[in-house]
Short mmCIF file of N, CA and C in Angstrom, two decimals:
data_model
loop_
_atom_site.label_atom_id
_atom_site.label_comp_id
_atom_site.label_asym_id
_atom_site.label_seq_id
_atom_site.Cartn_x
_atom_site.Cartn_y
_atom_site.Cartn_z
N MET A 1188 19.20 5.44 6.80
CA MET A 1188 19.49 3.57 6.21
C MET A 1188 19.73 3.87 5.37
N VAL A 1189 20.85 3.28 5.18
CA VAL A 1189 21.53 2.39 4.09
C VAL A 1189 20.83 1.73 2.92
N LEU A 1190 19.90 1.71 1.99
CA LEU A 1190 19.64 1.06 1.30
C LEU A 1190 20.66 -0.34 0.40
N ASP A 1191 20.29 -1.12 0.42
CA ASP A 1191 20.78 -1.77 -0.86
C ASP A 1191 20.65 -1.71 -1.97
N SER A 1192 21.27 -1.63 -3.24
CA SER A 1192 21.21 -1.05 -4.68
C SER A 1192 19.66 -1.78 -5.69
N ASN A 1193 19.73 -2.53 -5.33
CA ASN A 1193 18.32 -3.03 -5.00
C ASN A 1193 16.49 -2.51 -4.76
N ALA A 1194 17.33 -1.80 -3.25
CA ALA A 1194 16.10 -1.47 -2.75
C ALA A 1194 16.28 0.24 -3.55
N LEU A 1195 17.26 0.49 -3.53
CA LEU A 1195 17.25 1.40 -4.34
C LEU A 1195 16.57 1.85 -5.37
N ARG A 1196 16.65 0.95 -6.07
CA ARG A 1196 16.23 1.29 -7.31
C ARG A 1196 14.76 0.95 -7.03
N LEU A 1197 14.11 -0.28 -6.41
CA LEU A 1197 12.56 -0.61 -7.01
C LEU A 1197 11.99 0.51 -5.90
N LYS A 1198 12.82 1.20 -4.75
CA LYS A 1198 12.12 2.82 -4.15
C LYS A 1198 12.10 3.53 -4.82
N GLU A 1199 12.99 3.49 -6.07
CA GLU A 1199 13.37 4.96 -7.55
C GLU A 1199 12.33 4.08 -8.47
N LYS A 1200 11.42 2.61 -8.82
CA LYS A 1200 10.71 2.50 -8.79
C LYS A 1200 8.96 3.01 -9.12
N ILE A 1201 9.08 2.48 -7.78
CA ILE A 1201 7.43 2.53 -6.86
C ILE A 1201 8.10 5.05 -7.29
N GLU A 1202 8.60 5.56 -7.04
CA GLU A 1202 7.72 6.52 -7.11
C GLU A 1202 7.65 7.41 -8.17
N ALA A 1203 8.31 6.51 -9.21
CA ALA A 1203 8.91 6.73 -10.94
C ALA A 1203 6.60 6.53 -11.11
N ALA A 1204 5.91 4.90 -10.80
CA ALA A 1204 4.67 4.54 -10.58
C ALA A 1204 3.79 5.13 -10.32
N PHE A 1205 3.84 6.56 -9.58
CA PHE A 1205 2.47 7.26 -8.49
C PHE A 1205 4.02 8.26 -8.71
N ALA A 1206 3.81 8.82 -9.63
CA ALA A 1206 4.17 10.08 -9.56
C ALA A 1206 3.61 11.27 -10.00
N ASP A 1207 2.68 10.68 -10.49
CA ASP A 1207 1.30 11.77 -11.79
C ASP A 1207 0.35 11.98 -11.72
N VAL A 1208 0.48 11.23 -9.91
CA VAL A 1208 -1.42 10.35 -9.57
C VAL A 1208 -1.28 11.10 -8.09
N PRO A 1209 -2.71 12.61 -8.79
CA PRO A 1209 -3.11 13.01 -8.01
C PRO A 1209 -3.63 13.24 -6.87
N TYR A 1210 -3.61 14.17 -5.81
CA TYR A 1210 -4.20 13.56 -4.48
C TYR A 1210 -5.67 13.18 -4.93
N PRO A 1211 -6.58 12.94 -4.46
CA PRO A 1211 -8.04 12.74 -4.43
C PRO A 1211 -8.95 14.38 -4.14
N GLY A 1212 -8.34 14.19 -3.05
CA GLY A 1212 -9.07 15.78 -2.64
C GLY A 1212 -9.66 14.57 -1.16
N ASP A 1213 -9.98 16.24 -0.93
CA ASP A 1213 -10.28 15.91 1.09
C ASP A 1213 -11.90 14.99 1.21
N ASN A 1214 -13.07 15.68 0.11
CA ASN A 1214 -14.03 14.85 -0.39
C ASN A 1214 -13.73 13.66 -0.97
N ASN A 1215 -12.70 12.80 -1.30
CA ASN A 1215 -13.12 11.68 -1.90
C ASN A 1215 -11.45 11.34 -0.53
N LEU A 1216 -11.65 10.77 0.62
CA LEU A 1216 -10.19 9.78 0.97
C LEU A 1216 -10.96 8.40 1.19
N VAL A 1217 -11.53 8.51 1.68
CA VAL A 1217 -13.04 7.72 2.31
C VAL A 1217 -14.38 7.47 1.20
N GLU A 1218 -14.82 5.97 0.98
CA GLU A 1218 -16.44 5.64 1.06
C GLU A 1218 -17.47 5.74 1.84
N THR A 1219 -17.70 5.97 2.99
CA THR A 1219 -18.43 5.98 3.76
C THR A 1219 -18.22 7.06 5.31
N ARG A 1220 -19.60 6.82 5.70
CA ARG A 1220 -18.69 8.12 7.21
C ARG A 1220 -18.69 7.48 8.49
N ILE A 1221 -18.13 6.12 8.50
CA ILE A 1221 -18.54 5.48 9.50
C ILE A 1221 -17.28 5.77 10.56
N PRO A 1222 -17.05 5.78 12.31
CA PRO A 1222 -16.20 6.26 12.19
C PRO A 1222 -14.85 5.89 12.20
N GLU A 1223 -14.56 4.95 11.29
CA GLU A 1223 -12.77 4.35 10.71
C GLU A 1223 -12.41 6.15 10.05
N ASP A 1224 -13.64 5.41 9.31
CA ASP A 1224 -13.52 5.77 7.45
C ASP A 1224 -12.74 7.86 8.38
N LEU A 1225 -13.96 8.59 9.19
CA LEU A 1225 -13.51 9.86 9.02
C LEU A 1225 -12.55 9.73 9.65
N ASP A 1226 -11.81 9.07 11.31
CA ASP A 1226 -10.86 8.73 11.78
C ASP A 1226 -9.15 8.88 10.45
N ALA A 1227 -9.43 8.95 9.64
CA ALA A 1227 -8.78 7.61 8.51
C ALA A 1227 -8.38 9.34 7.46
N VAL A 1228 -9.29 10.42 8.27
CA VAL A 1228 -9.84 11.43 6.36
C VAL A 1228 -9.28 12.56 7.77
N LYS A 1229 -9.74 12.36 9.21
CA LYS A 1229 -8.28 13.50 9.92
C LYS A 1229 -7.17 13.32 9.14
N TYR A 1230 -6.60 12.00 9.82
CA TYR A 1230 -5.39 11.86 9.67
C TYR A 1230 -4.34 11.96 8.13
N PHE A 1231 -5.44 11.66 6.98
CA PHE A 1231 -4.96 11.73 5.37
C PHE A 1231 -5.36 13.53 5.07
N ARG A 1232 -5.74 14.00 5.51
CA ARG A 1232 -7.11 15.26 5.04
C ARG A 1232 -5.35 16.21 4.74
N GLY A 1233 -4.96 16.27 2.99
CA GLY A 1233 -4.23 17.45 3.09
C GLY A 1233 -2.93 17.29 2.20
N VAL A 1234 -2.40 15.90 2.95
CA VAL A 1234 -1.16 15.16 3.50
C VAL A 1234 -0.49 14.40 2.08
N LYS A 1235 0.02 15.20 1.66
CA LYS A 1235 0.54 14.76 -0.08
C LYS A 1235 2.02 13.22 0.55
N TRP A 1236 1.81 12.36 -0.01
CA TRP A 1236 2.53 11.20 0.17
C TRP A 1236 3.60 11.67 -0.41
N GLN A 1237 4.09 12.81 -0.72
CA GLN A 1237 5.53 12.66 -1.92
C GLN A 1237 6.41 14.01 -0.67
N ASP A 1238 5.32 14.48 -0.11
CA ASP A 1238 5.86 15.34 1.75
C ASP A 1238 6.71 14.05 2.43
N TRP A 1239 6.56 13.34 2.09
CA TRP A 1239 7.15 12.18 3.41
C TRP A 1239 7.66 11.02 3.21
N LYS A 1240 8.21 10.90 1.85
CA LYS A 1240 9.05 9.32 1.49
C LYS A 1240 9.91 9.67 1.64
N ASP A 1241 10.68 11.12 1.84
CA ASP A 1241 11.51 10.56 2.57
C ASP A 1241 12.25 10.22 3.97
N LYS A 1242 10.65 10.36 4.70
CA LYS A 1242 10.61 10.35 6.46
C LYS A 1242 9.36 9.55 6.72
N PRO A 1243 8.98 8.82 5.61
CA PRO A 1243 7.14 7.85 5.52
C PRO A 1243 6.55 7.43 7.74
N ALA A 1244 8.19 6.84 8.11
CA ALA A 1244 7.67 6.59 9.87
C ALA A 1244 6.75 7.28 10.58
N GLU A 1245 8.32 9.12 9.75
CA GLU A 1245 7.72 10.39 11.31
C GLU A 1245 6.12 10.53 10.58
N PHE A 1246 5.22 10.19 9.31
CA PHE A 1246 3.86 9.89 9.30
C PHE A 1246 3.10 9.08 9.00
N LEU A 1247 3.62 7.32 8.83
CA LEU A 1247 2.53 6.35 9.42
C LEU A 1247 2.41 6.40 10.55
N ASN A 1248 3.54 6.38 10.82
CA ASN A 1248 3.69 5.65 12.60
C ASN A 1248 2.98 6.95 13.50
N SER A 1249 2.87 7.77 13.42
CA SER A 1249 2.11 8.94 14.48
C SER A 1249 0.65 8.56 14.69
N LYS A 1250 0.12 7.74 14.22
CA LYS A 1250 -1.37 7.03 14.13
C LYS A 1250 -1.18 5.98 14.82
N ALA A 1251 -2.71 5.06 14.18
CA ALA A 1251 -3.19 3.95 14.48
C ALA A 1251 -2.92 3.22 13.46
N ASN A 1252 -2.46 2.10 13.30
CA ASN A 1252 -2.42 1.10 12.00
C ASN A 1252 -3.87 1.13 11.13
N ASP A 1253 -4.09 0.53 10.39
CA ASP A 1253 -4.69 0.02 10.16
C ASP A 1253 -5.64 1.20 9.11
N TYR A 1254 -5.25 2.23 8.45
CA TYR A 1254 -6.29 2.85 8.44
C TYR A 1254 -6.15 2.44 6.60
N SER A 1255 -6.09 2.28 5.78
CA SER A 1255 -5.11 1.60 3.99
C SER A 1255 -6.64 0.93 3.90
N PHE A 1256 -7.44 0.74 4.09
CA PHE A 1256 -8.36 -0.50 4.49
C PHE A 1256 -9.34 0.52 4.73
N PHE A 1257 -9.80 1.60 4.89
CA PHE A 1257 -10.91 2.14 4.95
C PHE A 1257 -10.41 3.66 3.53
N LEU A 1258 -9.54 3.36 2.99
CA LEU A 1258 -9.49 4.37 2.11
C LEU A 1258 -10.00 3.88 0.93
N SER A 1259 -10.27 5.12 -0.15
CA SER A 1259 -11.52 5.33 -1.44
C SER A 1259 -10.22 4.99 -2.09
N PRO A 1260 -10.50 3.75 -3.09
CA PRO A 1260 -9.42 3.44 -4.14
C PRO A 1260 -8.68 4.78 -4.76
N ALA A 1261 -9.23 5.37 -4.91
CA ALA A 1261 -8.19 6.47 -5.25
C ALA A 1261 -6.86 6.85 -4.46
N ALA A 1262 -7.91 6.91 -2.71
CA ALA A 1262 -7.06 7.22 -1.99
C ALA A 1262 -5.54 6.13 -1.55
N PHE A 1263 -6.14 4.84 -2.11
CA PHE A 1263 -5.57 4.48 -1.71
C PHE A 1263 -4.23 4.40 -2.97
N ARG A 1264 -4.81 4.39 -3.56
CA ARG A 1264 -3.38 4.36 -5.25
C ARG A 1264 -2.42 5.60 -4.53
N TYR A 1265 -2.76 6.51 -4.05
CA TYR A 1265 -2.55 7.79 -4.09
C TYR A 1265 -1.53 7.55 -2.85
N TYR A 1266 -1.64 6.96 -1.87
CA TYR A 1266 -0.79 6.57 -0.92
C TYR A 1266 -0.54 5.87 -0.35
N LEU A 1267 -0.41 4.07 -1.42
CA LEU A 1267 -0.04 3.10 -1.08
C LEU A 1267 1.72 3.11 -1.64
N PRO A 1268 2.56 4.06 -2.51
CA PRO A 1268 3.86 3.99 -2.01
C PRO A 1268 4.02 4.48 -0.96
N LEU A 1269 3.67 5.62 0.43
CA LEU A 1269 3.99 5.61 1.61
C LEU A 1269 4.61 4.81 1.99
N TYR A 1270 3.99 3.54 1.47
CA TYR A 1270 3.26 2.83 3.31
C TYR A 1270 4.38 1.34 2.09
N MET A 1271 4.74 1.93 1.03
CA MET A 1271 5.15 0.17 0.25
C MET A 1271 7.05 1.21 0.69
N ILE A 1272 7.47 2.50 0.72
CA ILE A 1272 8.48 2.75 0.87
C ILE A 1272 8.86 2.65 2.02
N LEU A 1273 7.79 3.01 3.35
CA LEU A 1273 8.61 3.11 4.39
C LEU A 1273 8.99 1.31 4.74
N VAL A 1274 7.97 0.57 4.72
CA VAL A 1274 8.43 -0.70 4.90
C VAL A 1274 9.76 -0.71 3.99
N LEU A 1275 9.97 -0.80 3.07
CA LEU A 1275 11.41 -0.06 1.93
C LEU A 1275 12.42 -0.19 2.68
N THR A 1276 11.99 0.73 3.35
CA THR A 1276 13.31 2.20 4.08
C THR A 1276 13.32 1.49 5.35
N ASP A 1277 12.73 1.33 5.77
CA ASP A 1277 12.99 0.30 7.77
C ASP A 1277 11.95 -0.13 7.95
N TYR A 1278 12.33 -1.23 7.16
CA TYR A 1278 11.90 -1.96 7.99
C TYR A 1278 11.40 -2.88 8.99
N ALA A 1279 12.20 -2.01 10.17
CA ALA A 1279 12.04 -1.86 11.87
C ALA A 1279 11.49 -1.52 11.94
N ALA A 1280 10.95 0.43 11.64
CA ALA A 1280 10.06 1.19 12.20
C ALA A 1280 8.80 0.96 10.96
N SER A 1281 8.41 -0.38 10.65
CA SER A 1281 7.28 -0.10 9.87
C SER A 1281 6.24 -0.79 10.70
N GLY A 1282 6.10 -1.63 11.33
CA GLY A 1282 5.48 -2.24 12.14
C GLY A 1282 4.32 -2.70 11.75
N ASN A 1283 3.43 -2.72 11.21
CA ASN A 1283 2.09 -3.47 10.66
C ASN A 1283 1.47 -3.06 9.38
N ARG A 1284 3.04 -2.14 8.56
CA ARG A 1284 2.83 -1.90 7.10
C ARG A 1284 2.40 -3.16 6.27
N ALA A 1285 3.83 -3.54 6.49
CA ALA A 1285 3.36 -4.44 5.36
C ALA A 1285 2.37 -5.81 5.38
N GLY A 1286 1.85 -5.88 6.82
CA GLY A 1286 0.68 -6.52 6.72
C GLY A 1286 -0.64 -6.26 5.95
N GLU A 1287 -0.33 -4.06 6.08
CA GLU A 1287 -1.41 -4.39 5.57
C GLU A 1287 -1.31 -4.23 3.89
N ILE A 1288 -0.78 -4.33 3.60
CA ILE A 1288 -0.57 -4.56 2.08
C ILE A 1288 -0.80 -5.76 1.88
N ILE A 1289 0.36 -6.88 2.30
CA ILE A 1289 -0.30 -7.88 2.23
C ILE A 1289 -1.33 -9.08 2.44
N THR A 1290 -1.91 -8.27 3.47
CA THR A 1290 -3.93 -8.10 3.11
C THR A 1290 -4.45 -7.70 2.55
N SER A 1291 -4.18 -6.45 1.57
CA SER A 1291 -5.72 -5.62 1.55
C SER A 1291 -4.56 -6.50 -0.20
N LEU A 1292 -4.20 -6.59 -1.14
CA LEU A 1292 -3.98 -7.99 -1.85
C LEU A 1292 -4.23 -9.45 -1.45
N GLU A 1293 -4.08 -9.84 -0.50
CA GLU A 1293 -4.82 -11.21 -0.60
C GLU A 1293 -6.30 -11.27 -0.57
N ALA A 1294 -6.66 -10.29 0.28
CA ALA A 1294 -8.45 -10.09 -0.36
C ALA A 1294 -8.70 -10.03 -1.78
N LEU A 1295 -8.56 -9.84 -2.51
CA LEU A 1295 -8.23 -10.48 -3.72
C LEU A 1295 -8.54 -11.35 -4.08
N GLY A 1296 -8.23 -12.40 -3.02
CA GLY A 1296 -9.25 -13.88 -3.25
C GLY A 1296 -9.92 -14.18 -1.98
N ALA A 1297 -10.54 -13.29 -1.69
CA ALA A 1297 -11.07 -13.56 -0.72
C ALA A 1297 -12.55 -14.73 -0.70
N ILE A 1298 -13.18 -15.60 0.55
CA ILE A 1298 -13.95 -16.05 -0.01
C ILE A 1298 -15.49 -15.29 0.41
N ASP A 1299 -15.44 -14.56 0.73
CA ASP A 1299 -16.52 -13.40 0.90
C ASP A 1299 -16.58 -12.46 0.19
N LYS A 1300 -17.64 -12.05 -0.21
CA LYS A 1300 -17.50 -11.49 -1.94
C LYS A 1300 -17.79 -9.79 -1.96
N LYS A 1301 -17.80 -9.74 -0.39
CA LYS A 1301 -17.98 -8.59 -0.15
C LYS A 1301 -16.36 -7.74 0.09
N ILE A 1302 -15.38 -8.24 0.92
CA ILE A 1302 -14.01 -7.90 0.61
C ILE A 1302 -13.68 -8.49 -0.08
N ARG A 1303 -13.33 -9.14 -1.27
CA ARG A 1303 -12.82 -9.40 -1.90
C ARG A 1303 -13.19 -8.01 -3.96
N ASP A 1304 -14.36 -7.86 -3.38
CA ASP A 1304 -15.20 -6.53 -3.49
C ASP A 1304 -14.36 -5.24 -3.50
N HIS A 1305 -14.28 -5.00 -2.36
CA HIS A 1305 -13.32 -4.12 -2.37
C HIS A 1305 -12.61 -3.94 -1.98
N ALA A 1306 -11.42 -5.19 -2.56
CA ALA A 1306 -10.14 -5.35 -3.23
C ALA A 1306 -9.45 -5.18 -4.35
N LYS A 1307 -10.88 -4.70 -5.39
CA LYS A 1307 -11.40 -5.41 -6.06
C LYS A 1307 -10.78 -3.80 -7.06
N ARG A 1308 -11.82 -3.15 -5.98
CA ARG A 1308 -12.51 -1.47 -6.05
C ARG A 1308 -10.92 -1.05 -6.60
N GLN A 1309 -10.82 -1.51 -4.91
CA GLN A 1309 -8.78 0.05 -4.21
C GLN A 1309 -7.81 -0.10 -5.46
N LEU A 1310 -8.18 -2.12 -5.71
CA LEU A 1310 -6.87 -1.49 -7.20
C LEU A 1310 -7.50 -1.68 -8.73
N SER A 1311 -8.48 -0.41 -8.78
CA SER A 1311 -9.52 -0.49 -9.52
C SER A 1311 -8.54 0.41 -10.71
N PRO A 1312 -7.84 1.33 -9.66
CA PRO A 1312 -7.49 2.48 -10.48
C PRO A 1312 -6.05 2.45 -11.33
N MET A 1313 -5.77 1.30 -10.32
CA MET A 1313 -4.27 1.41 -10.99
C MET A 1313 -4.51 1.37 -11.75
N THR A 1314 -2.80 1.73 -12.56
CA THR A 1314 -1.99 1.06 -13.88
C THR A 1314 -1.49 -0.07 -14.56
N ALA A 1315 -1.68 -0.73 -15.37
CA ALA A 1315 -0.62 -1.29 -15.37
C ALA A 1315 1.10 -1.28 -14.88
N ALA A 1316 1.56 -0.12 -15.16
CA ALA A 1316 2.86 -0.07 -13.70
C ALA A 1316 2.53 0.04 -12.78
N GLN A 1317 1.92 0.79 -12.68
CA GLN A 1317 1.64 0.75 -11.27
C GLN A 1317 1.73 -0.94 -10.61
N LEU A 1318 0.70 -1.38 -11.04
CA LEU A 1318 0.51 -2.66 -10.61
C LEU A 1318 1.96 -3.75 -10.48
N LYS A 1319 2.79 -3.48 -12.00
CA LYS A 1319 3.17 -4.83 -12.35
C LYS A 1319 4.29 -3.84 -10.65
N VAL A 1320 4.96 -2.72 -10.14
CA VAL A 1320 6.25 -2.48 -9.80
C VAL A 1320 5.25 -2.85 -8.02
N ILE A 1321 3.88 -2.98 -7.72
CA ILE A 1321 3.14 -3.40 -6.39
C ILE A 1321 3.84 -5.07 -6.78
N LEU A 1322 3.60 -5.55 -7.83
CA LEU A 1322 4.60 -6.64 -7.97
C LEU A 1322 5.79 -6.99 -7.52
N GLU A 1323 6.63 -6.04 -8.43
CA GLU A 1323 7.89 -6.38 -8.00
C GLU A 1323 8.58 -5.85 -6.17
N TYR A 1324 7.13 -4.75 -5.68
CA TYR A 1324 8.19 -4.98 -4.57
C TYR A 1324 7.64 -6.00 -3.23
N LEU A 1325 6.33 -6.81 -3.77
CA LEU A 1325 6.31 -8.17 -3.33
C LEU A 1325 7.19 -9.36 -2.86
N GLU A 1326 7.21 -9.60 -4.42
CA GLU A 1326 9.00 -10.52 -4.90
C GLU A 1326 9.83 -10.61 -4.19
N PHE A 1327 10.10 -8.82 -3.95
CA PHE A 1327 11.61 -7.85 -3.14
C PHE A 1327 11.55 -8.65 -1.52
N PHE A 1328 9.92 -7.21 -1.30
CA PHE A 1328 9.43 -8.72 0.06
C PHE A 1328 9.58 -9.57 0.51
N LYS A 1329 9.35 -10.44 -0.08
CA LYS A 1329 8.94 -12.10 -0.29
C LYS A 1329 10.82 -12.42 0.16
N ARG A 1330 11.78 -12.16 -0.72
CA ARG A 1330 12.78 -12.40 -0.14
C ARG A 1330 13.52 -12.32 0.40
N LYS A 1331 13.33 -10.51 0.89
CA LYS A 1331 14.21 -9.49 2.29
C LYS A 1331 13.79 -10.12 3.53
N HIS A 1332 11.38 -11.02 3.48
CA HIS A 1332 11.56 -10.34 4.81
C HIS A 1332 10.51 -12.07 4.81
N GLY A 1333 10.18 -12.62 4.11
CA GLY A 1333 9.33 -13.51 3.88
C GLY A 1333 9.25 -14.13 5.45
N ALA A 1334 10.36 -14.55 5.78
CA ALA A 1334 10.65 -15.33 7.29
C ALA A 1334 9.12 -14.43 8.27
N ASP A 1335 9.43 -13.33 8.06
CA ASP A 1335 7.69 -12.83 9.21
C ASP A 1335 7.52 -13.45 8.70
N TYR A 1336 6.61 -13.31 7.97
CA TYR A 1336 5.16 -13.61 7.56
C TYR A 1336 4.59 -15.15 7.41
N ILE A 1337 3.69 -15.63 6.99
CA ILE A 1337 3.62 -16.86 6.75
C ILE A 1337 3.82 -16.66 5.01
N ILE A 1338 4.67 -17.26 4.83
CA ILE A 1338 4.79 -17.72 3.65
C ILE A 1338 3.76 -17.63 2.83
N GLU A 1339 2.48 -18.69 2.87
CA GLU A 1339 1.49 -18.52 2.19
C GLU A 1339 0.56 -16.95 1.67
N ASP A 1340 0.41 -16.13 2.44
CA ASP A 1340 0.08 -15.07 3.40
C ASP A 1340 0.44 -14.25 1.74
N ILE A 1341 1.96 -14.33 1.50
CA ILE A 1341 2.28 -13.05 0.64
C ILE A 1341 2.42 -14.01 -0.65
N ASP A 1342 2.48 -15.27 -0.61
CA ASP A 1342 2.02 -16.15 -1.92
C ASP A 1342 1.35 -15.90 -2.76
N SER A 1343 -0.10 -15.25 -1.42
CA SER A 1343 -1.50 -15.32 -2.02
C SER A 1343 -1.59 -13.69 -2.70
N ALA A 1344 -0.96 -13.08 -1.75
CA ALA A 1344 -1.26 -11.96 -2.43
C ALA A 1344 -0.50 -11.72 -3.52
N ILE A 1345 0.65 -11.89 -3.92
CA ILE A 1345 1.42 -12.15 -5.65
C ILE A 1345 0.32 -12.78 -6.15
N THR A 1346 0.00 -13.79 -5.93
CA THR A 1346 -0.92 -14.75 -7.26
C THR A 1346 -1.93 -13.63 -7.28
N ASN A 1347 -2.52 -13.22 -6.42
CA ASN A 1347 -4.58 -12.71 -6.66
C ASN A 1347 -3.90 -11.57 -7.79
N LEU A 1348 -2.80 -10.38 -7.26
CA LEU A 1348 -2.59 -9.46 -7.80
C LEU A 1348 -2.27 -9.72 -8.97
N GLN A 1349 -1.34 -11.28 -9.34
CA GLN A 1349 -1.03 -11.59 -11.36
C GLN A 1349 -1.99 -12.02 -11.44
N ILE A 1350 -3.38 -12.61 -11.22
CA ILE A 1350 -4.76 -12.84 -11.89
C ILE A 1350 -5.12 -11.38 -12.03
N TYR A 1351 -5.31 -10.43 -10.70
CA TYR A 1351 -6.16 -9.64 -11.18
C TYR A 1351 -5.30 -8.69 -12.56
N ALA A 1352 -4.09 -8.06 -12.61
CA ALA A 1352 -3.08 -7.72 -13.50
C ALA A 1352 -3.57 -7.76 -14.61
N LYS A 1353 -4.03 -9.38 -14.83
CA LYS A 1353 -4.23 -10.22 -16.98
C LYS A 1353 -5.57 -9.20 -17.50
#
């Protein structure tokens, strides 16, 4: 797929912002031992996101959706670039990955304190540069694909991330 110049620049920014994030380690991929967490461990164990950045659909679409919710904060930080790159570069093949990202960030404003705290924990290792590029990604996504989603959800994710990043 040929990316327009804005998408290509954003992909490069995502790669640069997350380039030095270390692999969280096989024992730090999830926080609990519930079945969903254990499935996520099996899926992500030993996988380096940089190895898949030019073919993210081959990796992320080979298993069930929604694993990002079960990742530890370190693992969420480590794998989020791959999710964003997939949606950015191959939207048609990205399935629910865009929704996973939006929901993760929308949860920062959740009524349920446990969900809100989980979302904050997942973002806690992010640097200011990483939060900035995530925000750029959301704004780009809204312009390109906003009609495919409930716009209030995207706006909520953007607003919540802006508040969190302050």
